[in-house]
PDB file of C-alpha atoms and ligand atoms in Angstrom:
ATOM      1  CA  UNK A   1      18.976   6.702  -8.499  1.00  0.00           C
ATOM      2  CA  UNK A   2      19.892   3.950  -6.575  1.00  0.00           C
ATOM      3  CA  UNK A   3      21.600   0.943  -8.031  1.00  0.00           C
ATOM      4  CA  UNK A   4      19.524  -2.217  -7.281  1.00  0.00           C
ATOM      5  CA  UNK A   5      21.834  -4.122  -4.564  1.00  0.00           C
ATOM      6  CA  UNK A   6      18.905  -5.931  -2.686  1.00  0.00           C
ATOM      7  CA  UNK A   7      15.593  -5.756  -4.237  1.00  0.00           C
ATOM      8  CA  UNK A   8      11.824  -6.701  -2.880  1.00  0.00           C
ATOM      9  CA  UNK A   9       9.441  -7.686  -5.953  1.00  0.00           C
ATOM     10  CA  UNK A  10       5.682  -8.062  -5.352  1.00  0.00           C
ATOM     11  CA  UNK A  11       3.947 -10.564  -7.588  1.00  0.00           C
ATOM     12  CA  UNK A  12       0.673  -8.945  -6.051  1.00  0.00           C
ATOM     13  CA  UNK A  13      -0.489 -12.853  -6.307  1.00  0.00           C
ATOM     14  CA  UNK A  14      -4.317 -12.146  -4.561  1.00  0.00           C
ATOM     15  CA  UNK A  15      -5.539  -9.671  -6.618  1.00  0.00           C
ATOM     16  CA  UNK A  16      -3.248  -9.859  -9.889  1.00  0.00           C
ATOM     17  CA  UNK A  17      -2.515  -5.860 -10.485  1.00  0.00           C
ATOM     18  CA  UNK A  18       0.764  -6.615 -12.428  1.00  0.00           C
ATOM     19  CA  UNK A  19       1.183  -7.631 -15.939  1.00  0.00           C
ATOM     20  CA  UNK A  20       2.486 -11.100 -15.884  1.00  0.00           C
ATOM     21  CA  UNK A  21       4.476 -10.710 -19.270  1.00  0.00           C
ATOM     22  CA  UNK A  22       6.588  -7.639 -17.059  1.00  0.00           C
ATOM     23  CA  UNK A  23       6.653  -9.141 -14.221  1.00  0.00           C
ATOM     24  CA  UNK A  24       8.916 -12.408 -16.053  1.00  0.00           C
ATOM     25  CA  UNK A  25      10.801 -10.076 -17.402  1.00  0.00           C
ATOM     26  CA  UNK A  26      11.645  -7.924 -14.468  1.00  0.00           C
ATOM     27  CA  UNK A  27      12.168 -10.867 -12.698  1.00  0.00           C
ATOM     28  CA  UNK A  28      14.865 -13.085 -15.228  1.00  0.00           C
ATOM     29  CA  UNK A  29      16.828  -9.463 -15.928  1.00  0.00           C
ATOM     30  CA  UNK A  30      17.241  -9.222 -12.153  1.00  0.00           C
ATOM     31  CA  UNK A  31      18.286 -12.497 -11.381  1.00  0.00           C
ATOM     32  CA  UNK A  32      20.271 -12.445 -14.585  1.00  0.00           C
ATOM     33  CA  UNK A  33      22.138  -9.514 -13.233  1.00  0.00           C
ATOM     34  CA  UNK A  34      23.020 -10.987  -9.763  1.00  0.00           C
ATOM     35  CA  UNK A  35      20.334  -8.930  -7.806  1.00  0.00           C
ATOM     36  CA  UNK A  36      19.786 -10.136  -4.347  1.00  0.00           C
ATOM     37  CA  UNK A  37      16.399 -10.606  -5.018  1.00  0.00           C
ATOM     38  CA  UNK A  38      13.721 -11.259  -2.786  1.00  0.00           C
ATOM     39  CA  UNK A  39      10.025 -11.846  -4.692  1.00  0.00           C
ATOM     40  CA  UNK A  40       6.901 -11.978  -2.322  1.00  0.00           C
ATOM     41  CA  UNK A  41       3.428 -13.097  -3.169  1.00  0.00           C
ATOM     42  CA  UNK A  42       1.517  -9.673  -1.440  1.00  0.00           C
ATOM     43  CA  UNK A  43       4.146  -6.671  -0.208  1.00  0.00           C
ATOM     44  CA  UNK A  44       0.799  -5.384   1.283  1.00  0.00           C
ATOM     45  CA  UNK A  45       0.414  -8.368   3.663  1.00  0.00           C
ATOM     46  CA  UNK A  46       4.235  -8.364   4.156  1.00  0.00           C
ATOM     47  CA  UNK A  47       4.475  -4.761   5.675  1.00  0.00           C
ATOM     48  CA  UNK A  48       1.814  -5.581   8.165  1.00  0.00           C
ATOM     49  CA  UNK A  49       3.390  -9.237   9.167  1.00  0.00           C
ATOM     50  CA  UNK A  50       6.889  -8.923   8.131  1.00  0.00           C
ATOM     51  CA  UNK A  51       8.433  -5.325   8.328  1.00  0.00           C
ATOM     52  CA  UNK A  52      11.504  -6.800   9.321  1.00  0.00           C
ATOM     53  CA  UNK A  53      11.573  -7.672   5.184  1.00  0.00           C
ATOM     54  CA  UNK A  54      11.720  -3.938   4.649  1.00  0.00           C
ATOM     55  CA  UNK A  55      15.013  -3.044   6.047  1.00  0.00           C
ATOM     56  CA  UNK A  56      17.461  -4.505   4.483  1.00  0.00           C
ATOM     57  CA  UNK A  57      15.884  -4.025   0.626  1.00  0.00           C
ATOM     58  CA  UNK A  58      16.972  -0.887  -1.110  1.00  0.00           C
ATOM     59  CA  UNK A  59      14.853  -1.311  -4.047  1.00  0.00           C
ATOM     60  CA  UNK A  60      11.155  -2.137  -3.969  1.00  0.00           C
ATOM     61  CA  UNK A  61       9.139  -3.225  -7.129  1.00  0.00           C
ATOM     62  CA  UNK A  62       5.433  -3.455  -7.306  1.00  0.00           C
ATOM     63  CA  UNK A  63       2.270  -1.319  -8.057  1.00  0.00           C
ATOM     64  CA  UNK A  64       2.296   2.471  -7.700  1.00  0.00           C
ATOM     65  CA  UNK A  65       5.369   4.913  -7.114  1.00  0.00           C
ATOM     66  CA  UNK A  66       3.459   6.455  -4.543  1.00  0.00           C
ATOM     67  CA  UNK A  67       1.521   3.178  -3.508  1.00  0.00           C
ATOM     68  CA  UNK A  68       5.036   1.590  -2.692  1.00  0.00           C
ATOM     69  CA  UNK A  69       6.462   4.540  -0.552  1.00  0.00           C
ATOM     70  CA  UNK A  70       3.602   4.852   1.559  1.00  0.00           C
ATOM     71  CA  UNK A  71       3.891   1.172   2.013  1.00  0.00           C
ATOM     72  CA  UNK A  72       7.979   1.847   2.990  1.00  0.00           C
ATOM     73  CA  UNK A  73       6.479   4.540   5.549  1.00  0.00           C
ATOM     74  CA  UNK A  74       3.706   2.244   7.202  1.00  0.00           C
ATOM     75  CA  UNK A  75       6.496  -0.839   7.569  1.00  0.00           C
ATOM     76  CA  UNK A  76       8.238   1.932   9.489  1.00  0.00           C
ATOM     77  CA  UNK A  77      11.858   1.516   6.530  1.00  0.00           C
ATOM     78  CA  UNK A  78      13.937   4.769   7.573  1.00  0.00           C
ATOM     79  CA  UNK A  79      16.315   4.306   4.833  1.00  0.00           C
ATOM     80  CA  UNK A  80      15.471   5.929   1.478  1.00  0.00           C
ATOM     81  CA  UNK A  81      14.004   3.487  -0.735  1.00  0.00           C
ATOM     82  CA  UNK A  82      13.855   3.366  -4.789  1.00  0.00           C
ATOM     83  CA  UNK A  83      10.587   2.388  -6.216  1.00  0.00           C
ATOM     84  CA  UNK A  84       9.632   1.091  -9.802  1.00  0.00           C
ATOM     85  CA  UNK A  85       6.328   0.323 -10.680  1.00  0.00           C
ATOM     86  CA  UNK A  86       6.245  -3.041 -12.497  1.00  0.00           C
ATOM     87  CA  UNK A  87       3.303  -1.662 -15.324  1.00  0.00           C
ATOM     88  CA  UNK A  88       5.240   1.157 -16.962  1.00  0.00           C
ATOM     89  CA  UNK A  89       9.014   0.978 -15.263  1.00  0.00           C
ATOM     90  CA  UNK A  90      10.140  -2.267 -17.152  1.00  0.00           C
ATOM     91  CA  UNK A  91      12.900  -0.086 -19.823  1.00  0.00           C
ATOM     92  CA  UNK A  92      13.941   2.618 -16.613  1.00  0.00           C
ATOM     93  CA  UNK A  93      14.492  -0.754 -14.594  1.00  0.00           C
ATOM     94  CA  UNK A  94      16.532  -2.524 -17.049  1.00  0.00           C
ATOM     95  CA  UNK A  95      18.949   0.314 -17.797  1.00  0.00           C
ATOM     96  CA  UNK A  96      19.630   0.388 -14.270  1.00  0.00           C
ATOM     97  CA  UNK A  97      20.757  -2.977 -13.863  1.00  0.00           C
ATOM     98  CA  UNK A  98      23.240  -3.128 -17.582  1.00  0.00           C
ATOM     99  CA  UNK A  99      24.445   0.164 -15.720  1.00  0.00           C
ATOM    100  CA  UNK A 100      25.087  -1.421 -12.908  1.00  0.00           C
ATOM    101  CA  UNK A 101      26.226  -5.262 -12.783  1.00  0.00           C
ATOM    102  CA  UNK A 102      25.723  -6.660  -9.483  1.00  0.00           C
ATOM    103  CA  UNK A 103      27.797  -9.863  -7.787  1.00  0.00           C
ATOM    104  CA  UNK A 104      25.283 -11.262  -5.833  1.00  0.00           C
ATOM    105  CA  UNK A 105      24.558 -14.938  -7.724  1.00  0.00           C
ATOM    106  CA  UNK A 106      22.174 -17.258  -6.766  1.00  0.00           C
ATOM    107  CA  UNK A 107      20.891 -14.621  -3.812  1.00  0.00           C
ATOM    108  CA  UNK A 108      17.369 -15.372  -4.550  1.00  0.00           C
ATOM    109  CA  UNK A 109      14.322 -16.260  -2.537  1.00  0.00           C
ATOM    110  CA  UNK A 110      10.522 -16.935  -3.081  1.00  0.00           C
ATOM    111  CA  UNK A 111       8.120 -16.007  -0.168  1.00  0.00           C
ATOM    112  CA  UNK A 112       4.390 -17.350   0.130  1.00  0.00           C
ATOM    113  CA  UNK A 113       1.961 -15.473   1.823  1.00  0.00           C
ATOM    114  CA  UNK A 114      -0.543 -16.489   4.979  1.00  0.00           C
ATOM    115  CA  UNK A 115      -3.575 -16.362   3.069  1.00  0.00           C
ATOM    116  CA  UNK A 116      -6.030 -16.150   6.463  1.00  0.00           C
ATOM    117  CA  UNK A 117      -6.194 -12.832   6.104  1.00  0.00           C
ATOM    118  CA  UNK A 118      -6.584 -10.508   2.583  1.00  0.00           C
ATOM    119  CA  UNK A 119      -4.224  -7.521   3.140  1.00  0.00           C
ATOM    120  CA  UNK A 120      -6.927  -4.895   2.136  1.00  0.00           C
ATOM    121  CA  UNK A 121      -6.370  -1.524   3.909  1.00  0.00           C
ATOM    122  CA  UNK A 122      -5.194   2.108   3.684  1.00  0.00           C
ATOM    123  CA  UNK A 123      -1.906   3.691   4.186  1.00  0.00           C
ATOM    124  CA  UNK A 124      -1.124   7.324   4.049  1.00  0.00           C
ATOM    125  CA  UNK A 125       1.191   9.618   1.915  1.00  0.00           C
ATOM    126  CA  UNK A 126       2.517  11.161   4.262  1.00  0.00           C
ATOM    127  CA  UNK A 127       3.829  13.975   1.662  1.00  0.00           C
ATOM    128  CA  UNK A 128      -0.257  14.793   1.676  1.00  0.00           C
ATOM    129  CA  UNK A 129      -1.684  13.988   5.123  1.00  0.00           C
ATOM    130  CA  UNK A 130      -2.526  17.260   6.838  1.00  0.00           C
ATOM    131  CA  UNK A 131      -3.048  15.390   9.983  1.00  0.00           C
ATOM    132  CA  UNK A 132      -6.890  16.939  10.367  1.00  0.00           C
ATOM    133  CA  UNK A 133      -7.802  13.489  11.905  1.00  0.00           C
ATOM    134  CA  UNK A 134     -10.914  13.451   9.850  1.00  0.00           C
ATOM    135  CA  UNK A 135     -10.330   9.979   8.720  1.00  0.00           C
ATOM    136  CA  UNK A 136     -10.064   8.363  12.453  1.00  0.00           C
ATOM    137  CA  UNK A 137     -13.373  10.372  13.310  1.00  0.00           C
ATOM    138  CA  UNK A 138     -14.819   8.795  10.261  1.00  0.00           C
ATOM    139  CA  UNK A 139     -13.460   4.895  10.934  1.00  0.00           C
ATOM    140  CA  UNK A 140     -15.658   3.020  12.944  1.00  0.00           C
ATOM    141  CA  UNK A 141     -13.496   0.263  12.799  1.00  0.00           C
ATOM    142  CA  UNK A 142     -10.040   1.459  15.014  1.00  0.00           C
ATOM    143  CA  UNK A 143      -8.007   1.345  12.001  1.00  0.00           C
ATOM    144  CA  UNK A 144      -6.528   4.699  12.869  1.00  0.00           C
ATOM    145  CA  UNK A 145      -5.414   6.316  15.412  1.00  0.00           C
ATOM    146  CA  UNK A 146      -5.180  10.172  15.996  1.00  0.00           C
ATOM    147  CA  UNK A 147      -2.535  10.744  18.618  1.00  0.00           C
ATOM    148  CA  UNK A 148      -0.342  13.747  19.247  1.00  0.00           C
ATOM    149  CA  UNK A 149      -2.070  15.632  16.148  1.00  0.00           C
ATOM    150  CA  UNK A 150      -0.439  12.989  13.986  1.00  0.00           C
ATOM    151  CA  UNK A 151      -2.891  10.305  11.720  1.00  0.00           C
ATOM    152  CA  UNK A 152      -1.506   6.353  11.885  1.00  0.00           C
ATOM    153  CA  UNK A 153      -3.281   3.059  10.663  1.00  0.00           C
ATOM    154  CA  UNK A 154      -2.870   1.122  13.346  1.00  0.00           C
ATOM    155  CA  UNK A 155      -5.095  -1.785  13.094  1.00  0.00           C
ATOM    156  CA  UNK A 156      -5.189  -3.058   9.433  1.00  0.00           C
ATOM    157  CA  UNK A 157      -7.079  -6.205   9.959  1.00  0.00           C
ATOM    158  CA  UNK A 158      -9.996  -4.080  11.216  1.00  0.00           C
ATOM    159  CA  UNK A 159     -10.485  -2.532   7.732  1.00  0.00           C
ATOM    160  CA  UNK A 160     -13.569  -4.205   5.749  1.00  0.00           C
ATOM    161  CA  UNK A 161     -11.999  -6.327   2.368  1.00  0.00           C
ATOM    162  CA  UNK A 162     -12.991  -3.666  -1.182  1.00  0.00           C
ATOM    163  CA  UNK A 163     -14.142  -1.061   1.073  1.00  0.00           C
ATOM    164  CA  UNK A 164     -12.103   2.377   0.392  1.00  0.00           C
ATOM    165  CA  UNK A 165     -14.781   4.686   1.686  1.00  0.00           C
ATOM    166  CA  UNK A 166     -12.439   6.750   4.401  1.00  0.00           C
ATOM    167  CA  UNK A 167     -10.267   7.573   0.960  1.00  0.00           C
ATOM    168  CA  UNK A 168     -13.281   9.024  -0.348  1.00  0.00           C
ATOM    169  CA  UNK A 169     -13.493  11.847   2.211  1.00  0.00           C
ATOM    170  CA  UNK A 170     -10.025  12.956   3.082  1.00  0.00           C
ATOM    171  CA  UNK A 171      -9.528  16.262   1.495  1.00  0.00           C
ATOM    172  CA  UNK A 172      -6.018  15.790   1.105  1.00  0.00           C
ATOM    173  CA  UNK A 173      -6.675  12.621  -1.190  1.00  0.00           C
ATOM    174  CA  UNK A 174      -3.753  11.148   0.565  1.00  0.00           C
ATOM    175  CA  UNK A 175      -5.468   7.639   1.766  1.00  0.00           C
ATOM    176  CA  UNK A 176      -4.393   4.663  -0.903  1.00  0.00           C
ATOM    177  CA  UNK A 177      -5.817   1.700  -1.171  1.00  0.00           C
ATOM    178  CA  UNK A 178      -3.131  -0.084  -2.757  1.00  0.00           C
ATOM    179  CA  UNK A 179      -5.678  -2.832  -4.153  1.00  0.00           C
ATOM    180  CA  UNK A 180      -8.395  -0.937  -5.562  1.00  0.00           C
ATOM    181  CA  UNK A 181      -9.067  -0.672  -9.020  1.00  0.00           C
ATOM    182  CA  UNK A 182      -9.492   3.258  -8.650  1.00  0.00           C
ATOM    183  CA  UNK A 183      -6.663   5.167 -10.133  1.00  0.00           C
ATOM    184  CA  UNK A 184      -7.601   7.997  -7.381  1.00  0.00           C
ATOM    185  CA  UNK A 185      -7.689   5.934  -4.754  1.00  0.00           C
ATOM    186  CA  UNK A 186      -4.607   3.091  -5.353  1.00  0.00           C
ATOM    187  CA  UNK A 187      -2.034   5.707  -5.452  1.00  0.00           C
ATOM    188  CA  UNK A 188      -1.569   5.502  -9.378  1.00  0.00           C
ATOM    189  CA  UNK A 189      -2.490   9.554 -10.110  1.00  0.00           C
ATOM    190  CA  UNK A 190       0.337  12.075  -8.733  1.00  0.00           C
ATOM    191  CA  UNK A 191      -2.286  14.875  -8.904  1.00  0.00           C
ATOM    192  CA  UNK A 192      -4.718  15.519  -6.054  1.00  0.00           C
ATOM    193  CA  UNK A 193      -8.036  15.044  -6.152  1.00  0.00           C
ATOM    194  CA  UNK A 194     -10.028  17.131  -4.240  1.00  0.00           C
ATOM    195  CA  UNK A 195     -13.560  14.615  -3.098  1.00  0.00           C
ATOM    196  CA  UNK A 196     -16.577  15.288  -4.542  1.00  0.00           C
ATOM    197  CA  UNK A 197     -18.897  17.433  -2.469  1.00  0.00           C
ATOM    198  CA  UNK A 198     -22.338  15.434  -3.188  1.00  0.00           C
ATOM    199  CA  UNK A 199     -20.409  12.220  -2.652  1.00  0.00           C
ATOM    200  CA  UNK A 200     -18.592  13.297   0.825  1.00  0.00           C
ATOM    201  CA  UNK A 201     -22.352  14.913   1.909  1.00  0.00           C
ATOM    202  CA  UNK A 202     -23.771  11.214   1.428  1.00  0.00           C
ATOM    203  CA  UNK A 203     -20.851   9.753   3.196  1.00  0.00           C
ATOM    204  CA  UNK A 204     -21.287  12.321   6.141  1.00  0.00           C
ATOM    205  CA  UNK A 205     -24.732  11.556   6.358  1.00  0.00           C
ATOM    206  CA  UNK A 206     -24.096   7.479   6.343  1.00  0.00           C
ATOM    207  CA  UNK A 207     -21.445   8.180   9.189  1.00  0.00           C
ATOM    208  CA  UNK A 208     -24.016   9.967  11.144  1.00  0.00           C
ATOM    209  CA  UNK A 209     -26.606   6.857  11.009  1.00  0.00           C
ATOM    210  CA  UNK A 210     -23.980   4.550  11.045  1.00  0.00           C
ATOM    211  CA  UNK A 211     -22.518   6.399  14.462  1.00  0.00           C
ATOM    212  CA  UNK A 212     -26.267   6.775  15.401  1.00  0.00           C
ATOM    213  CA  UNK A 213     -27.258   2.807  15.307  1.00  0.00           C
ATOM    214  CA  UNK A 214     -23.737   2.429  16.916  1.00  0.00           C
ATOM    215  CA  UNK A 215     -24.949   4.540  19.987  1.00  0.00           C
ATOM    216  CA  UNK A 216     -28.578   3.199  19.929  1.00  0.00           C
ATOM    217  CA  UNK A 217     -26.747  -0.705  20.110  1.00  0.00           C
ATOM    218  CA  UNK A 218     -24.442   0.389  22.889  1.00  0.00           C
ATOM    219  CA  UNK A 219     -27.509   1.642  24.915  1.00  0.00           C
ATOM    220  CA  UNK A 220     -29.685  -1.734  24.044  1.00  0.00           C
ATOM    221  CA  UNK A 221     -26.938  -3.726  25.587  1.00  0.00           C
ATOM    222  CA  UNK A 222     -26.519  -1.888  28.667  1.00  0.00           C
TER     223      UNK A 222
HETATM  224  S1  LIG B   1      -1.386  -3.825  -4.333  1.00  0.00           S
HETATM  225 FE1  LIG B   1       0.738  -3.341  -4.888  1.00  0.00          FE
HETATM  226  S2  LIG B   1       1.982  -3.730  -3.066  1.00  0.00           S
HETATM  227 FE2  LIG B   1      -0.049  -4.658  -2.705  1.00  0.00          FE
HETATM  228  S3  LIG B   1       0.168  -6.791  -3.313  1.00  0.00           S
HETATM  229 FE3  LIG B   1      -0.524  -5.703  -5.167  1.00  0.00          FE
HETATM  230  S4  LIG B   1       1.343  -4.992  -6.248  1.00  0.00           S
HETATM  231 FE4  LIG B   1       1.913  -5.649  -4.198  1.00  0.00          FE
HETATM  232  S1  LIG B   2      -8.299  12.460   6.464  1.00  0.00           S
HETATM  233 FE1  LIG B   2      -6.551  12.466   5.061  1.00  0.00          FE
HETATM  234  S2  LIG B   2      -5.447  14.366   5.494  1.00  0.00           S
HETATM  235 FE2  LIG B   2      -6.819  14.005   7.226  1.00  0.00          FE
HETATM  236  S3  LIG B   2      -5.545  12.851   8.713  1.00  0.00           S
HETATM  237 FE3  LIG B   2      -6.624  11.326   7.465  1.00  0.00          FE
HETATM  238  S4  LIG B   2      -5.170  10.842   5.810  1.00  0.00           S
HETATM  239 FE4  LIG B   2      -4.483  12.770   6.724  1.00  0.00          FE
END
């Protein structure tokens, strides 16, 4: 594992998924130990406006293992990346740094947010993602785009805040929400879950009106 050398901590500040008591802690042992530290309000809203923050961090704290990478992937970070999920990574975090003393004092910043915009919207494991497209078919919004048989969000803001219904139907179960409260959706559960037939019927059949009033609009306007 990577020794912390410059580290990225989310406070997840708009929709409070850490434990505060952790996150205090995390935070004084890492700036105890010299970590070049950088702590943002919302990683999520950072990786659309600020990727730039990505590239020079080796160590990312936050929300879900798997939540975190995909976020890595979307900000486009190359690099391999170590990630520790504030909620249950506190001990595995803090033997790291008394393994590893770092020199870096008093490299330590504190980021605010843009709060115009609540950084609600999917990213993709891309260790899952079978590239079958079905989630840009389903998106009415031009969040993704299917190009070259490869799946990429490419318009965030378009996504509608607490909606996660494009998760629901990819069989790959490889769309996270990192804000939802849904284990099986946020990226907290390693195993796949396969969606539920009855539920992915109703969704088809709401896509199909939903494309259908679509259609009937674009034809009232013309
Ligand atoms: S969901 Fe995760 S990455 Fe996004 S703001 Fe909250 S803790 Fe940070
Ligand atoms: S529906 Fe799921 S598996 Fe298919 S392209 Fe989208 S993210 Fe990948």
């Amino acid at each position: 594992m990577n020794p912390p050398n410059s580290a990225i901590l989310c406070k997840c500040q708009i929709y409070h998924r850490l434990d505060d008591e952790k996150l205090t802690q995390v935070i004084t042992a890492l700036k105890d130990a010299g970590v070049r530290l950088r702590i943002t309000e919302d990683l999520c809203h950072d990786a659309v406006h600020h990727p730039e923050k990505f590239r020079d961090a080796n160590v990312f704290i936050g929300c879900h293992h798997r939540t975190l990478q995909a976020l890595c992937d979307f900000a486009g970070k190359s690099d391999q990346a170590t990630v520790f999920d504030v909620n249950h990574d506190v001990e595995k975090l803090l033997d790291t740094l008394t393994a590893t003393p770092s020199d870096h004092q008093d490299a330590y910043s504190e980021d605010t947010v843009c709060r115009d915009w609540i950084a609600w919207y999917p990213v993709i494991d891309n260790n899952r993602c079978v590239d079958c497209g079905k989630c840009a078919d389903f998106c009415m919004f031009g969040v993704y785009a299917f190009e070259e048989k490869k799946v990429k969000v490419v318009k965030p803001s378009g996504c509608k805040t607490d909606c996660p219904a494009c998760a629901r139907m990819c069989p790959a179960n490889a769309i996270i929400f990192p804000k939802s409260t849904e284990a099986n959706i946020n990226g907290a559960l390693e195993l796949v879950v396969k969606p539920d037939a009855k539920q992915n019927e109703s969704l088809r059949a709401r896509l199909q009106a939903r494309k259908a009033s679509a259609r009937l609009f674009k034809e009232d306007v013309k």
